[in-house]
Coordinates of C-alpha atoms and ligand atoms in Angstrom, one line a residue:
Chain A
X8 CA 0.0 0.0 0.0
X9 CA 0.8 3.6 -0.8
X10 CA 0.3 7.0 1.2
X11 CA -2.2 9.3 -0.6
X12 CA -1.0 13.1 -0.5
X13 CA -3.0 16.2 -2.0
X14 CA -1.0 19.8 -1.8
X15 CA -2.8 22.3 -2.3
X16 CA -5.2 21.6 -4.3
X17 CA -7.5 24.1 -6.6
X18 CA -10.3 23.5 -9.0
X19 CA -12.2 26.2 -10.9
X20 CA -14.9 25.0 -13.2
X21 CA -16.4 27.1 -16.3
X22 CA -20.1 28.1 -15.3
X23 CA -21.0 28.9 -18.6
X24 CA -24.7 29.7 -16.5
X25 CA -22.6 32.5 -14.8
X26 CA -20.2 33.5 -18.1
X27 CA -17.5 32.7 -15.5
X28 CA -15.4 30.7 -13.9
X29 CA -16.3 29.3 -10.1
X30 CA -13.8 27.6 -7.6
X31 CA -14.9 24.1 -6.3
X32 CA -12.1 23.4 -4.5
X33 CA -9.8 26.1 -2.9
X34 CA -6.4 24.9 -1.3
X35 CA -7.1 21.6 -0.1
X36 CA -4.7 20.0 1.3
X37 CA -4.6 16.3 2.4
X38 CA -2.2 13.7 3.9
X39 CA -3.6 10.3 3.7
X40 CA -1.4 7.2 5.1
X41 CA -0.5 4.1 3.7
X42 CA -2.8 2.0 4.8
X43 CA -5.3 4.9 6.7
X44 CA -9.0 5.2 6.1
X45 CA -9.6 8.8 5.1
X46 CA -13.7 9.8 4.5
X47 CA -14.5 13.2 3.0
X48 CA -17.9 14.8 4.2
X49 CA -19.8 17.4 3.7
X50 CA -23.2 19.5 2.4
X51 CA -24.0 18.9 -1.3
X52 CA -22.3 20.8 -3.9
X53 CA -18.7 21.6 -1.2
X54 CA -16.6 19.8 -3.8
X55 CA -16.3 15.6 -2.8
X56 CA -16.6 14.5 -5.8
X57 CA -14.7 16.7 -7.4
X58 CA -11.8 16.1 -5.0
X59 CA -12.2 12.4 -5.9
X60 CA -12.4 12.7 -9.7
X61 CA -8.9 14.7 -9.7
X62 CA -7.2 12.4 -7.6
X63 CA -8.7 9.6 -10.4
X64 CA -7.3 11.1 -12.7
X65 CA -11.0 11.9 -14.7
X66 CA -10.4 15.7 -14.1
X67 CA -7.5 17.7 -14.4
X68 CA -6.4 19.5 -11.1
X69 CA -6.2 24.1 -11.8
X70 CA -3.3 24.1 -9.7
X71 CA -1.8 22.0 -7.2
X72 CA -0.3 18.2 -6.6
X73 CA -1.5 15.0 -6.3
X74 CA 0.8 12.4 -5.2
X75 CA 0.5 8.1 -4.9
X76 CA 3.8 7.0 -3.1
X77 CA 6.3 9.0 -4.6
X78 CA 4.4 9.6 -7.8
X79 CA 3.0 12.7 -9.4
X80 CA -0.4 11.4 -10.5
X81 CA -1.5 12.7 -14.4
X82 CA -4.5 10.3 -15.2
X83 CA -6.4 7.5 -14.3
X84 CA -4.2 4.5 -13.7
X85 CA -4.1 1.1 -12.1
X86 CA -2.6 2.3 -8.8
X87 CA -5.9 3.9 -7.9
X88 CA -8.7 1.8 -8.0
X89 CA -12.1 3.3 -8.2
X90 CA -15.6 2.4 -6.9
X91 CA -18.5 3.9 -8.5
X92 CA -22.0 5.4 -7.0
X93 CA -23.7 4.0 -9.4
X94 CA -21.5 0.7 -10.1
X95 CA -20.6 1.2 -13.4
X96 CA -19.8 -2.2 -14.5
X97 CA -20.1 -2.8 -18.0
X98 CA -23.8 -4.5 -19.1
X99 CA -22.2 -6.4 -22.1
X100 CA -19.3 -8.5 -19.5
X101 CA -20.4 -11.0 -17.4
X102 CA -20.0 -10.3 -13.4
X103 CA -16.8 -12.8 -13.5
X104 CA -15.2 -10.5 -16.5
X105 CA -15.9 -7.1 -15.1
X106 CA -14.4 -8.2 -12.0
X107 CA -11.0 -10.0 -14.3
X108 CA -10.9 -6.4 -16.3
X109 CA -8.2 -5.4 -14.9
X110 CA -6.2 -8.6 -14.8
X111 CA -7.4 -8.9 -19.0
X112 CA -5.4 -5.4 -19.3
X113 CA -2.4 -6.5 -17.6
X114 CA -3.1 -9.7 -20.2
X115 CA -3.1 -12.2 -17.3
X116 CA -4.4 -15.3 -19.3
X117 CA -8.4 -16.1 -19.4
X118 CA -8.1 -19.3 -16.8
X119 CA -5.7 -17.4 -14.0
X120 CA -7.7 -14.4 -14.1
X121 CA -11.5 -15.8 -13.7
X122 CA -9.3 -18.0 -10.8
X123 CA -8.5 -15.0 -9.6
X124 CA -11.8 -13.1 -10.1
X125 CA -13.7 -16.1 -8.5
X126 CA -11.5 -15.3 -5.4
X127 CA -13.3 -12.0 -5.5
X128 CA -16.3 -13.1 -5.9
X129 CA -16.3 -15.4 -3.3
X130 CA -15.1 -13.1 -0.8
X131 CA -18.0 -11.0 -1.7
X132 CA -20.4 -13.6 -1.5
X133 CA -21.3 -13.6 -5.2
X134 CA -19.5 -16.8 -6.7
X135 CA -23.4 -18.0 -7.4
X136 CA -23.6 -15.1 -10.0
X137 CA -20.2 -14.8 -11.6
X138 CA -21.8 -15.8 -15.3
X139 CA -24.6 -13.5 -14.9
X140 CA -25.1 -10.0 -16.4
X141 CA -25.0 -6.9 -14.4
X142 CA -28.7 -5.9 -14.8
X143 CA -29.3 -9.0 -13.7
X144 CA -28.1 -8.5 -10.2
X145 CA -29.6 -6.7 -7.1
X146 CA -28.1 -3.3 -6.7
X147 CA -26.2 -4.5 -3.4
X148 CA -25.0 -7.4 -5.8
X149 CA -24.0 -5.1 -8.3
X150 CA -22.1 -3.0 -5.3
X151 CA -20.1 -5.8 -4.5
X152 CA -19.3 -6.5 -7.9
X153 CA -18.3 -3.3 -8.0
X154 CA -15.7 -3.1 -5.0
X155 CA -13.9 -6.5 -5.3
X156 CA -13.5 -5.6 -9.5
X157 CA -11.5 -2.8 -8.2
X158 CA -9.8 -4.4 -5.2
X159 CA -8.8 -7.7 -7.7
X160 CA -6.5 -5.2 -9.7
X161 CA -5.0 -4.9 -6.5
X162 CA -4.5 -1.3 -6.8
X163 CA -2.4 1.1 -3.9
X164 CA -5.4 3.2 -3.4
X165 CA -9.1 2.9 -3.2
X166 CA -11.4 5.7 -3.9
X167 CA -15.1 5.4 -3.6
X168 CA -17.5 7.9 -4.3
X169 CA -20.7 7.4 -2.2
X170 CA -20.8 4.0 -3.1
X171 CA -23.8 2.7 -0.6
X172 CA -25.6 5.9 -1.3
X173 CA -27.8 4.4 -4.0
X174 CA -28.7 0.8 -1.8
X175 CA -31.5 0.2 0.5
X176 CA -30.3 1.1 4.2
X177 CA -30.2 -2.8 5.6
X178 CA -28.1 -3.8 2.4
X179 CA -25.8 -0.5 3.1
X180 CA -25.0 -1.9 6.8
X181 CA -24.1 -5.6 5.6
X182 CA -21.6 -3.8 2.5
X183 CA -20.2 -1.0 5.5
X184 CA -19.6 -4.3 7.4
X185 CA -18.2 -6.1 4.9
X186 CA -16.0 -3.6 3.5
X187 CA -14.8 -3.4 6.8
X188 CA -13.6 -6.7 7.0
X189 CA -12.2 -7.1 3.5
X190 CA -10.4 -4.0 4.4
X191 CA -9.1 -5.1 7.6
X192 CA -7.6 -8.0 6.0
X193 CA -5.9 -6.0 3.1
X194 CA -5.3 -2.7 4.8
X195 CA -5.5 -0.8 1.5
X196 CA -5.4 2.9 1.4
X197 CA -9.0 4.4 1.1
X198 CA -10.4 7.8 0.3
X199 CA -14.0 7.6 0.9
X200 CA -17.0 10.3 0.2
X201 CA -19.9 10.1 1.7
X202 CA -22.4 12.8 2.8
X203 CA -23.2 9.9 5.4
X204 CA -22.1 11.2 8.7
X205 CA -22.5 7.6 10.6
X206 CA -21.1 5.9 7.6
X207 CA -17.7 8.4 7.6
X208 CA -17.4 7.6 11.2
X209 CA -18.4 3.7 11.3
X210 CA -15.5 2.9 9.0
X211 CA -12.4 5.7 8.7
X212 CA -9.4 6.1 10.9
X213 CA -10.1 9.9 9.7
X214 CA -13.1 12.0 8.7
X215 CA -12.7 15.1 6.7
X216 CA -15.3 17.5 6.8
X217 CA -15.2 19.6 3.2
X218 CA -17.1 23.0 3.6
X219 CA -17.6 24.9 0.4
X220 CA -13.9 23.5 -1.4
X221 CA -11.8 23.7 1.4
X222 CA -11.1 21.8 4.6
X223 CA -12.9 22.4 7.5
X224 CA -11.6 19.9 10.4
X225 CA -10.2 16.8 10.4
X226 CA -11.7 15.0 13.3
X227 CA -9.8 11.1 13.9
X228 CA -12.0 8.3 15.1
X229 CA -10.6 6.4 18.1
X230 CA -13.1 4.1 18.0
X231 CA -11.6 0.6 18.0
X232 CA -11.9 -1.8 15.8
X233 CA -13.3 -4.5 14.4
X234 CA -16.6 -2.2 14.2
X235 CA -19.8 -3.8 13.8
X236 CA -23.1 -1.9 13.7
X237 CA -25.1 -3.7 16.3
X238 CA -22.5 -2.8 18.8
X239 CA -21.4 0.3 17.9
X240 CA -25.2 2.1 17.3
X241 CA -25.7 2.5 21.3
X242 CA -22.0 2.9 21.5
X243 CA -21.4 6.3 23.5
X244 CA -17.9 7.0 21.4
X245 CA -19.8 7.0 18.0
X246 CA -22.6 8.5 19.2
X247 CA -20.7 11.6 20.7
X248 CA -18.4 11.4 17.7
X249 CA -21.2 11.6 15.2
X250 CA -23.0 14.2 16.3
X251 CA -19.4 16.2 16.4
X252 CA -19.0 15.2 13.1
X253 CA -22.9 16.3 12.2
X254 CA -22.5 19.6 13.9
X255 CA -19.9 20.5 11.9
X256 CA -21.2 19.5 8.4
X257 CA -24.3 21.3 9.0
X258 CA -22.4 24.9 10.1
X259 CA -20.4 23.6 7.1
Chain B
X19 CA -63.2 -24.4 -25.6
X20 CA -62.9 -27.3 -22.8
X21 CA -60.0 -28.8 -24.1
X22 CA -57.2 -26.3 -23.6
X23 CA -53.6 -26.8 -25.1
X24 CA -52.0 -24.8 -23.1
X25 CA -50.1 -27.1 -21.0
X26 CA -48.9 -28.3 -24.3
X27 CA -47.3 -24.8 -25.2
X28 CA -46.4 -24.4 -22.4
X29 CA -43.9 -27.1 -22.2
X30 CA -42.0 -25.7 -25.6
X31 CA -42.1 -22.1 -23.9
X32 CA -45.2 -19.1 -24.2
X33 CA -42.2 -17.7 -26.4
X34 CA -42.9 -20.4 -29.6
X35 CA -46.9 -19.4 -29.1
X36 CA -46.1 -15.8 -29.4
X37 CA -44.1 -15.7 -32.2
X38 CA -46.7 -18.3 -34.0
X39 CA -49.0 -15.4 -33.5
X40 CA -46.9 -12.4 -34.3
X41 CA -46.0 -14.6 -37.7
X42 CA -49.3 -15.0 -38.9
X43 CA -50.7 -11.5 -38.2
X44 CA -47.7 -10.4 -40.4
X45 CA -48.9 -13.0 -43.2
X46 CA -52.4 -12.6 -43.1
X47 CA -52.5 -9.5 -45.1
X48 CA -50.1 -10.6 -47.6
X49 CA -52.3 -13.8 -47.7
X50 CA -55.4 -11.5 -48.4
X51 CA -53.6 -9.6 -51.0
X52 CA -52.4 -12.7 -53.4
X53 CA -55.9 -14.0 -53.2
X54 CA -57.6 -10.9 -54.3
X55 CA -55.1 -10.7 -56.7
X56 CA -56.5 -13.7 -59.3
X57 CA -60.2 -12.3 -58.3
X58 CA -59.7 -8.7 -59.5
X59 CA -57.8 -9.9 -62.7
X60 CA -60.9 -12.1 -63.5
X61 CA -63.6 -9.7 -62.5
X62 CA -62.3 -6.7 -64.4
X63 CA -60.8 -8.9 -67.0
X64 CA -57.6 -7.4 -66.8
X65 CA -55.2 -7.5 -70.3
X66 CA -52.4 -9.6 -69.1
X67 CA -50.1 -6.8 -71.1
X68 CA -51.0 -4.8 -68.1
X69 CA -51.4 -6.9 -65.2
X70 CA -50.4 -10.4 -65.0
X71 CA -52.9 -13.4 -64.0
X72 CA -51.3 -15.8 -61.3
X73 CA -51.2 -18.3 -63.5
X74 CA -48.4 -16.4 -66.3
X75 CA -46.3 -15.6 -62.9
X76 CA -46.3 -19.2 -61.9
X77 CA -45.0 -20.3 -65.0
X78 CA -42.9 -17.5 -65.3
X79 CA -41.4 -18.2 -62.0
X80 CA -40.9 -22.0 -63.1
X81 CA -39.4 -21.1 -66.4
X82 CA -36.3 -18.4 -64.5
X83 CA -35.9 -20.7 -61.6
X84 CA -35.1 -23.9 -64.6
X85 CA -33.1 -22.4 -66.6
X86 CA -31.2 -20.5 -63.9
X87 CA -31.3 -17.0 -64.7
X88 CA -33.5 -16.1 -61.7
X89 CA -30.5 -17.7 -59.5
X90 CA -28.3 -15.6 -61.2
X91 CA -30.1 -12.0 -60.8
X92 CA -30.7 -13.2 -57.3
X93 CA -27.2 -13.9 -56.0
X94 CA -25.6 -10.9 -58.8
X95 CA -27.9 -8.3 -56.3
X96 CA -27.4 -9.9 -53.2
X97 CA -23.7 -10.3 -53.6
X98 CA -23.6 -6.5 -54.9
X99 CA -25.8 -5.7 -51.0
X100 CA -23.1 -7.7 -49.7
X101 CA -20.4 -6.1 -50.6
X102 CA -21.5 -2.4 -51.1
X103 CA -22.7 -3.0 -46.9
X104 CA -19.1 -4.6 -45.5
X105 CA -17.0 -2.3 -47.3
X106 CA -19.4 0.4 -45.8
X107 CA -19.9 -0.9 -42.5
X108 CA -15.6 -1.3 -42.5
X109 CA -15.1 2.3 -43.1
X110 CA -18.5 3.8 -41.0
X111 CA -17.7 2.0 -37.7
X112 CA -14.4 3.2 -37.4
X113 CA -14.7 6.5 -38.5
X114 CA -18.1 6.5 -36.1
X115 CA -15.6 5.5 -33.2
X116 CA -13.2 8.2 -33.8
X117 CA -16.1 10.9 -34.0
X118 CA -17.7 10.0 -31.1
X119 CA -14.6 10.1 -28.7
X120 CA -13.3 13.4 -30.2
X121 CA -16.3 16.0 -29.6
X122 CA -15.0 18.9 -32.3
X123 CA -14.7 16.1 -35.2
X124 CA -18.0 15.6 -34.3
X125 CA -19.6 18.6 -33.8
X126 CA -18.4 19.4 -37.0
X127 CA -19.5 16.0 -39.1
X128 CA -22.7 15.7 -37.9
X129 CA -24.7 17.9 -40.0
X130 CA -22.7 16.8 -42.5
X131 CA -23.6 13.2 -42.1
X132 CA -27.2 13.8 -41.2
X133 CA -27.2 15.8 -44.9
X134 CA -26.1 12.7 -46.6
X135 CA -28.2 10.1 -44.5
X136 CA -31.2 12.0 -46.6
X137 CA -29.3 11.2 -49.8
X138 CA -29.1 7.8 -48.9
X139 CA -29.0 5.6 -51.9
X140 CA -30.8 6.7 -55.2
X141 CA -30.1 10.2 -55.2
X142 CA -26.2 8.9 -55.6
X143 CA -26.9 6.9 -59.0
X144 CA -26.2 9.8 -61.7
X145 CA -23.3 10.7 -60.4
X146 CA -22.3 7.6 -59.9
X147 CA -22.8 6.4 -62.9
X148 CA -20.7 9.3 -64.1
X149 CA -17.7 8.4 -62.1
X150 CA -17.5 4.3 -62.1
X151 CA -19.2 4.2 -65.7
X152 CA -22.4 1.7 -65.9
X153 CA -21.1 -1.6 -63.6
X154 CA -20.3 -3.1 -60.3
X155 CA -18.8 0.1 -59.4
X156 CA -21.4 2.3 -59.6
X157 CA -23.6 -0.1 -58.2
X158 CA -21.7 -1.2 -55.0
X159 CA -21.1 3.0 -54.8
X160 CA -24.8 3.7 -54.4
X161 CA -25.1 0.6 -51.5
X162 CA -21.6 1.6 -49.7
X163 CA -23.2 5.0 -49.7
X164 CA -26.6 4.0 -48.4
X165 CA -25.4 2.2 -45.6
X166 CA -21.8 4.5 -45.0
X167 CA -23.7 7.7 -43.8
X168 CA -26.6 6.0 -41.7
X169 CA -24.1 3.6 -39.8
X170 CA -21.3 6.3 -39.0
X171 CA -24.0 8.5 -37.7
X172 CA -25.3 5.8 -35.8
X173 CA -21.8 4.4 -34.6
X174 CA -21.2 8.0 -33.6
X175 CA -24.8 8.3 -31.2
X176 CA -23.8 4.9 -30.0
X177 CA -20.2 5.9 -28.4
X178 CA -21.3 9.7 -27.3
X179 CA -24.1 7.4 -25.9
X180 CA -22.0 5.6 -23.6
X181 CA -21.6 6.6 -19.8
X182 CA -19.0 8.6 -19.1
X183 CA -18.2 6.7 -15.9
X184 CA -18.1 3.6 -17.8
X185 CA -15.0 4.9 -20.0
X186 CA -13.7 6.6 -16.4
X187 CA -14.1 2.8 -14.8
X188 CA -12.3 0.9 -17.8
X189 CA -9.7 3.7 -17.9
X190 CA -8.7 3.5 -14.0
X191 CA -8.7 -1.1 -14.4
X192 CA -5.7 -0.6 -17.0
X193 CA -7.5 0.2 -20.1
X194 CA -5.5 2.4 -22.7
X195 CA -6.6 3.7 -26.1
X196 CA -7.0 0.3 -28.0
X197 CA -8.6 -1.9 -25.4
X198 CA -10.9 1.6 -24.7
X199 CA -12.0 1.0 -28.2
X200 CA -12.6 -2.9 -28.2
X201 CA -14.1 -3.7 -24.4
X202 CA -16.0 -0.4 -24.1
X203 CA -17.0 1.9 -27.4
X204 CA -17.4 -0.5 -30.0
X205 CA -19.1 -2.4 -27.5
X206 CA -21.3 -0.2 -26.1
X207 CA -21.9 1.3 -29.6
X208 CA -22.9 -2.2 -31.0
X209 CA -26.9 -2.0 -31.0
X210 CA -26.6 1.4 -32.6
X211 CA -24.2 0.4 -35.1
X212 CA -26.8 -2.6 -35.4
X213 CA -29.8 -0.6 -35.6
X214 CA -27.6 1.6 -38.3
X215 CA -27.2 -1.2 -40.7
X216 CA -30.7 -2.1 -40.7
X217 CA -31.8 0.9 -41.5
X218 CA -29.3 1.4 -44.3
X219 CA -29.6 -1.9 -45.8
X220 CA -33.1 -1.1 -46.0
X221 CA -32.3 2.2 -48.5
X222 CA -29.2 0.4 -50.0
X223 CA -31.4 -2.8 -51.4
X224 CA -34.3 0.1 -52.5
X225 CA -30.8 1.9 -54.2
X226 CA -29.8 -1.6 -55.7
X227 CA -32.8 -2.1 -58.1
X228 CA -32.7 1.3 -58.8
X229 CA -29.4 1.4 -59.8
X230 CA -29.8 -2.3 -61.7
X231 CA -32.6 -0.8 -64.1
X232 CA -29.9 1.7 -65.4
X233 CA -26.2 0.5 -64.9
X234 CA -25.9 -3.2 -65.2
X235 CA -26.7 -6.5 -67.4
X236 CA -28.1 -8.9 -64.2
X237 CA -29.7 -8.4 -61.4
X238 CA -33.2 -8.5 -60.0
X239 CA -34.0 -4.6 -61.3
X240 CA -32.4 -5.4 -64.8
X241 CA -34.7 -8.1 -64.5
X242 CA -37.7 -5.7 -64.3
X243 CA -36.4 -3.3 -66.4
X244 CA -35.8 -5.8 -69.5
X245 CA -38.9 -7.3 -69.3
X246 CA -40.8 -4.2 -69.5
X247 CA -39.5 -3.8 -72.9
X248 CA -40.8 -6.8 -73.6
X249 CA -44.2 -6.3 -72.2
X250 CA -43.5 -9.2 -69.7
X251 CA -45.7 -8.1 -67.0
X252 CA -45.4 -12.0 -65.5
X253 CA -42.0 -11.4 -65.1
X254 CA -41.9 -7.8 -63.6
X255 CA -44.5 -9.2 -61.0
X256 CA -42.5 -12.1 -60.1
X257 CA -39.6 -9.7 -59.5
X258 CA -41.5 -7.2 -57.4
X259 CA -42.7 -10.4 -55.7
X260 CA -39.1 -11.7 -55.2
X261 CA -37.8 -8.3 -53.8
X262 CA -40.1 -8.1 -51.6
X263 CA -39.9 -11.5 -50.1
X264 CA -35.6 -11.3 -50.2
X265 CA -36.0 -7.9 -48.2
X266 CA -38.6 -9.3 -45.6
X267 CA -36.1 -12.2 -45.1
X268 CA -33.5 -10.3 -44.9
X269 CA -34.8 -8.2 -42.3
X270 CA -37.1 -10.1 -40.3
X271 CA -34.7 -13.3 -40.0
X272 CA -31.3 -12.1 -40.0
X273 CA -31.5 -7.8 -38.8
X274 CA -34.3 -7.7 -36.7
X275 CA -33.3 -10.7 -34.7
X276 CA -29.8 -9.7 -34.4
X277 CA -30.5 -5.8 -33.4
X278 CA -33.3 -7.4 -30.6
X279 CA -29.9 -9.2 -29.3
X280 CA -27.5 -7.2 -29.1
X281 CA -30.1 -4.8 -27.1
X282 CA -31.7 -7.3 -24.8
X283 CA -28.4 -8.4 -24.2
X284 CA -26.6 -5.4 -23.7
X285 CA -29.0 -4.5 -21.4
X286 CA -29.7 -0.9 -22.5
X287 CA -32.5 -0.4 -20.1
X288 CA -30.1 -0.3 -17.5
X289 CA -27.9 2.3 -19.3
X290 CA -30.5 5.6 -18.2
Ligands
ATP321 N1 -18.5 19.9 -14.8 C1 -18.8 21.0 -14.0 N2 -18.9 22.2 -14.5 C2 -19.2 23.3 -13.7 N3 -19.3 23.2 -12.4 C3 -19.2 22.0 -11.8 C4 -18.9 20.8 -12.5 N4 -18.9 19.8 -11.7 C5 -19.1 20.3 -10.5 N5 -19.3 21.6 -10.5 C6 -19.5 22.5 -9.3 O1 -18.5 22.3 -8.4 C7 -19.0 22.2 -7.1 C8 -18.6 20.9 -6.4 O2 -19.3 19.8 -7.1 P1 -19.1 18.3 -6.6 O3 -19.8 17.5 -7.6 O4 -17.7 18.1 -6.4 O5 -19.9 18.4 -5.2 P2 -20.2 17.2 -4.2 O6 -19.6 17.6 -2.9 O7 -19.7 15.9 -4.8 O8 -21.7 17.2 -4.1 P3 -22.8 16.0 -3.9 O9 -22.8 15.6 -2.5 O10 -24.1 16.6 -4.3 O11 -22.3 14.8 -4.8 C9 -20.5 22.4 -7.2 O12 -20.8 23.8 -6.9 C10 -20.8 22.1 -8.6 O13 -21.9 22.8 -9.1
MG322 MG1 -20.7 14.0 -5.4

């Protein structure tokens, strides 16, 4: 694993509404650990996702760096694996191929990578549905797809864009838990939005609250782990730390 | 209506019922319309030197099928479709491909395109004529046209079509510029670029007999066209009757099934 860095950081979009140019993200600065579980949050529109896509490499940075280890990052690459809101696995690849993508463009031959892949898939519970078609799967199904595609190209970093936000509330529990697991085993380096508050705090070392492009606090979570959800929602730690947390992203 | 057979169907699928259905409510009409056809003929006592009894097509169709010259207009315009369409579909998809990923070269082809689209296929025959001379040139130059425009326009919706964040996802698992192109755009653009072709074999084979009746010695329209001069109204019946049939085989075996595919299968409903 790799330590994440962002140094200061600046986005300005074109708002061809306004005829100008607006600044989503304003000096941002970040240090994220090899290893360390970093979530961003924040109100709507304060610039997560934008923050995410640069250091993905989808969207050029105005002005600052973005570093992976000891590399300047300039696009999307391998090294940072990303998870998607809205899954974005390809419809015309079976479940078993989206998850071996990555191992098919590092040209790992067709019988190590679906060994591989079915690793994957077992670890996320989905081996039963590795020669079905994404829209044939469950959006929690398609999640999971989702997260072990990226974690099989065993990149440095992780980056997930609000990636529970669009699953019923039970099914987002059972992935929180069981991306807490898979990451517990793996330790990979994570950069997490979420607009979530008791998500941020159930599974980072680190929240980040973003308030309107630049960084408000950085509040750590002490909490120790493993964390699972039907001990930790009367927990008096998580409770005191999430309504910190809340407090803060709503003067945000 | 005791005795129901549905269990029966049922066992080889409600799918084989349904499309037993769909088949003969797309027959019946057709059915109607060659049975009227000897009726009318009779009633009005029709001269056969302008509208042939079933009888003089029959034997008409007998007499090209023997001695093989049916066969030969038959496989001369289909192998002309043939060609004209995979030299056009070679060019249009790549070209589509490159459009749709760079958004000035498309911006700037696609009124272009959707200009020539309208021209599709017998507009092009005079000129054509005038550059290839009367032949398989000019001919398979009206189809490539025909089918060229509609399927690079098409290939192009396809790819600007695609999800951004499915390009972003391929991009960040490894993907560079030629695996982009070959696990994600042509992909993704496939039922479009299907969709394309059907619609532009459907002008290119209208193009071909147009084109037949005035540049070429075989094929199904210099089939029509010679036997008019000969007052053969059996045989320019027959080969209406024979283009029609080829097209609705065409289309309803081999297109239609194949762009119903690639989208169920593609699962464009999820793509919104
Ligand atoms: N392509 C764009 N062009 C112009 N402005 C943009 C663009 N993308 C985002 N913005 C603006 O930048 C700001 C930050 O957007 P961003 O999507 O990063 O917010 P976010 O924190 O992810 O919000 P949400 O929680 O709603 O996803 C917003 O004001 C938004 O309007
Ligand atoms: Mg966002």
């Amino acid at each position: 694993m790799k330590s994440l860095t962002l140094r200061n950081l600046h986005k300005t979009y074109f708002d061809p509404a306004v005829g100008t140019r607006v600044t989503a993200i304003q000096d941002v600065s970040l240090e994220i650990g090899a290893g360390e579980f970093v979530a961003v949050v924040g109100p709507s529109g304060c610039g997560k996702s934008t923050i995410l896509n640069m250091v993905a490499g989808f969207l050029p940075a105005t002005r600052g760096d973005i570093i992976v280890g000891d590399r300047s990052v300039k696009g999307p690459g391998r090294d940072r694996g990303v998870v998607f809101q809205n899954f974005a696995l390809l419809p015309w690849k079976t479940v078993i191929d989206n998850v071996g993508f990555g191992l098919k463009m590092r040209g790992i031959p067709k019988p190590e990578r679906d060994r591989i892949a079915m690793e994957f898939l077992e670890l996320a519970g989905l081996s039963q549905a590795a020669e079905r078609y994404p829209n044939e799967l469950s959006g929690g199904m398609q999640q999971r797809a989702g997260v072990v595609r990226a974690l099989a190209n065993e990149p440095d970093v992780l980056l997930m864009d609000e990636p529970f936000a669009s699953v019923d509330a039970q099914t987002r529990m059972t992935l929180q838990e069981e991306l807490m697991r898979i990451w517990g085993e793996r330790r990979h380096t994570v950069l997490f939005i979420t607009h979530d508050v008791g998500e941020a705090v159930f599974l980072a070392d680190r929240v980040v609250v973003l308030s309107k492009g630049h960084v408000l606090r950085e509040i750590p979570i002490t909490i120790p782990r493993p964390r699972r959800w039907d001990a930790l929602t009367e927990d008096g730690e998580f409770k005191r730390l999430s309504a910190e947390v809340l407090q803060m992203v709503r003067a945000a | 209506m005791s005795h129901s057979v549905a269990p029966i169907e049922m066992g080889q699928g409600p799918g084989a019922a349904r499309h037993i259905r769909q088949a003969a409510i797309f027959v019946a009409p057709l059915v109607v319309l060659f049975l009227s056809w000897p009726l009318l003929v009779w009633a009005f006592g029709v001269d056969a030197r302008v509208f042939p009894g079933v009888k003089a097509v029959f034997a008409a169709a007998v007499e090209s099928v023997s001695d093989g010259s049916l066969l030969a207009h038959v496989a001369a315009s289909l192998g002309r479709v043939a060609a004209g369409t995979l030299l056009a579909v070679v060019v249009a998809v790549p070209l589509g491909v490159a459009m749709g990923v760079n958004a000035g070269i498309s911006a700037f082809l696609t009124p272009l395109f959707r200009f020539f689209s309208v021209l599709a296929g017998i507009a092009w025959i005079p000129i054509a004529t005038l550059w290839f001379g009367y032949g398989f040139g000019a001919i398979t130059f009206v189809i490539f046209n025909a089918v060229f425009f509609i399927v690079a326009y098409n290939t192009l919706l396809g790819v600007t079509a695609i999800p951004m964040r499915l390009r972003h996802a391929a991009a960040s698992l490894g993907a560079g510029r030629l695996a982009m192109v070959t696990e994600v755009l042509l992909p993704g653009a496939l039922p479009n670029i299907v969709t394309g072709i059907r619609t532009g074999l459907g002008f290119a084979w209208r193009g071909l007999i147009a084109a037949e009746m005035i540049a070429t010695n075989v094929g199904l329209g210099y089939m029509l066209f010679v036997a008019r001069d000969f007052y053969r109204t059996e045989v320019i019946v027959l080969g209406m009757i024979v283009i029609g049939i080829l097209w609705l085989l065409i289309d309803r075996l081999i297109l239609a099934p194949l762009e119903r595919a690639t989208i169920e299968r593609w699962g464009l409903v999820q793509r919104a």
